[in-house]
Amino acid sequence: MNRSELIIAIKNKAAFSRKDAEKVVDTFFDAIKETLSKGERVEIRGFGSFTVKNYKPYTGRNPKTGVQINVPSKKLPFFKVGKELKEMVDRPF
């Protein structure tokens, strides 16, 4: 499912106009992005949680030339699936 399909699903399920459904999706994702950019955690019970992981700098190697390069520290978003979602996805049909 992509963003457009999500908007259509919300539009049909909640009887919103497409514009209102798009606003709901944008607001939801903007709130998650804003919270993660502050370094805070987002938890949606039954679905999962979003956190920011800090990675230390390290010395890497360019696979093409073999030259060593210094990779700076970085922060990346991380998603951990919730128990209910994990069980739902793993359930046989």
mmCIF file of C-alpha atoms in Angstrom:
data_model
loop_
_atom_site.group_PDB
_atom_site.id
_atom_site.type_symbol
_atom_site.label_atom_id
_atom_site.label_comp_id
_atom_site.label_asym_id
_atom_site.label_seq_id
_atom_site.Cartn_x
_atom_site.Cartn_y
_atom_site.Cartn_z
ATOM 1 C CA MET A 1 0.000 0.000 0.000
ATOM 2 C CA ASN A 2 1.332 3.411 -0.901
ATOM 3 C CA ARG A 3 0.324 6.884 0.267
ATOM 4 C CA SER A 4 -2.424 7.310 -2.363
ATOM 5 C CA GLU A 5 -3.958 3.936 -1.533
ATOM 6 C CA LEU A 6 -3.910 4.837 2.168
ATOM 7 C CA ILE A 7 -5.737 8.094 1.437
ATOM 8 C CA ILE A 8 -8.382 6.222 -0.571
ATOM 9 C CA ALA A 9 -8.805 3.625 2.209
ATOM 10 C CA ILE A 10 -9.333 6.354 4.816
ATOM 11 C CA LYS A 11 -11.692 8.216 2.493
ATOM 12 C CA ASN A 12 -13.837 5.121 1.987
ATOM 13 C CA LYS A 13 -13.737 3.833 5.573
ATOM 14 C CA ALA A 14 -14.417 7.166 7.318
ATOM 15 C CA ALA A 15 -16.619 8.730 4.620
ATOM 16 C CA PHE A 16 -14.249 11.706 4.264
ATOM 17 C CA SER A 17 -13.649 13.688 1.133
ATOM 18 C CA ARG A 18 -10.350 12.904 -0.587
ATOM 19 C CA LYS A 19 -8.993 16.284 0.501
ATOM 20 C CA ASP A 20 -9.876 15.630 4.161
ATOM 21 C CA ALA A 21 -8.410 12.117 4.040
ATOM 22 C CA GLU A 22 -5.207 13.522 2.526
ATOM 23 C CA LYS A 23 -5.036 16.092 5.332
ATOM 24 C CA VAL A 24 -5.403 13.315 7.940
ATOM 25 C CA VAL A 25 -2.574 11.274 6.388
ATOM 26 C CA ASP A 26 -0.284 14.313 6.057
ATOM 27 C CA THR A 27 -0.969 15.420 9.634
ATOM 28 C CA PHE A 28 -0.286 11.923 10.967
ATOM 29 C CA PHE A 29 3.052 11.552 9.165
ATOM 30 C CA ASP A 30 4.104 15.141 9.927
ATOM 31 C CA ALA A 31 3.493 14.554 13.647
ATOM 32 C CA ILE A 32 5.636 11.400 13.575
ATOM 33 C CA LYS A 33 8.440 13.129 11.645
ATOM 34 C CA GLU A 34 8.406 16.140 13.978
ATOM 35 C CA THR A 35 8.522 13.973 17.099
ATOM 36 C CA LEU A 36 11.364 11.813 15.752
ATOM 37 C CA SER A 37 13.352 14.886 14.690
ATOM 38 C CA LYS A 38 13.257 16.003 18.351
ATOM 39 C CA GLY A 39 14.750 12.629 19.311
ATOM 40 C CA GLU A 40 11.555 11.481 21.009
ATOM 41 C CA ARG A 41 9.764 8.134 20.721
ATOM 42 C CA VAL A 42 6.391 7.506 19.025
ATOM 43 C CA GLU A 43 4.402 4.516 20.272
ATOM 44 C CA ILE A 44 1.154 3.294 18.760
ATOM 45 C CA ARG A 45 -0.251 0.507 20.954
ATOM 46 C CA GLY A 46 -0.990 -2.666 19.020
ATOM 47 C CA PHE A 47 0.995 -1.439 15.997
ATOM 48 C CA GLY A 48 4.563 -0.615 16.996
ATOM 49 C CA SER A 49 6.971 2.113 17.996
ATOM 50 C CA PHE A 50 9.246 4.495 16.141
ATOM 51 C CA THR A 51 12.550 5.534 17.705
ATOM 52 C CA VAL A 52 15.770 7.203 16.621
ATOM 53 C CA LYS A 53 18.934 5.107 16.805
ATOM 54 C CA ASN A 54 22.327 6.755 17.149
ATOM 55 C CA TYR A 55 25.186 5.185 15.205
ATOM 56 C CA LYS A 56 28.808 5.883 16.128
ATOM 57 C CA PRO A 57 31.348 7.004 13.535
ATOM 58 C CA TYR A 58 33.467 4.246 12.013
ATOM 59 C CA THR A 59 36.120 3.639 9.398
ATOM 60 C CA GLY A 60 34.690 2.069 6.270
ATOM 61 C CA ARG A 61 36.146 0.969 2.988
ATOM 62 C CA ASN A 62 35.148 1.934 -0.528
ATOM 63 C CA PRO A 63 34.372 -1.455 -2.123
ATOM 64 C CA LYS A 64 35.394 -0.294 -5.591
ATOM 65 C CA THR A 65 38.772 1.284 -4.788
ATOM 66 C CA GLY A 66 39.558 -0.226 -1.398
ATOM 67 C CA VAL A 67 40.331 3.222 0.036
ATOM 68 C CA GLN A 68 39.474 3.704 3.719
ATOM 69 C CA ILE A 69 36.948 6.420 4.488
ATOM 70 C CA ASN A 70 35.676 7.872 7.750
ATOM 71 C CA VAL A 71 31.914 7.536 8.091
ATOM 72 C CA PRO A 72 30.510 10.181 10.457
ATOM 73 C CA SER A 73 28.057 9.445 13.254
ATOM 74 C CA LYS A 74 24.427 9.491 12.230
ATOM 75 C CA LYS A 75 20.891 9.126 13.519
ATOM 76 C CA LEU A 76 18.375 6.921 11.727
ATOM 77 C CA PRO A 77 14.696 6.209 12.368
ATOM 78 C CA PHE A 78 13.902 2.682 13.538
ATOM 79 C CA PHE A 79 10.559 0.845 13.709
ATOM 80 C CA LYS A 80 9.852 -1.973 16.139
ATOM 81 C CA VAL A 81 6.688 -3.944 15.448
ATOM 82 C CA GLY A 82 4.145 -4.388 18.249
ATOM 83 C CA LYS A 83 3.085 -7.769 19.608
ATOM 84 C CA GLU A 84 -0.485 -7.646 18.232
ATOM 85 C CA LEU A 85 0.631 -6.686 14.717
ATOM 86 C CA LYS A 86 3.352 -9.342 14.740
ATOM 87 C CA GLU A 87 0.822 -12.020 15.721
ATOM 88 C CA MET A 88 -1.696 -10.820 13.124
ATOM 89 C CA VAL A 89 0.841 -10.929 10.295
ATOM 90 C CA ASP A 90 2.191 -14.335 11.378
ATOM 91 C CA ARG A 91 -1.278 -15.912 11.594
ATOM 92 C CA PRO A 92 -1.923 -18.522 8.850
ATOM 93 C CA PHE A 93 -4.794 -17.828 6.466
#
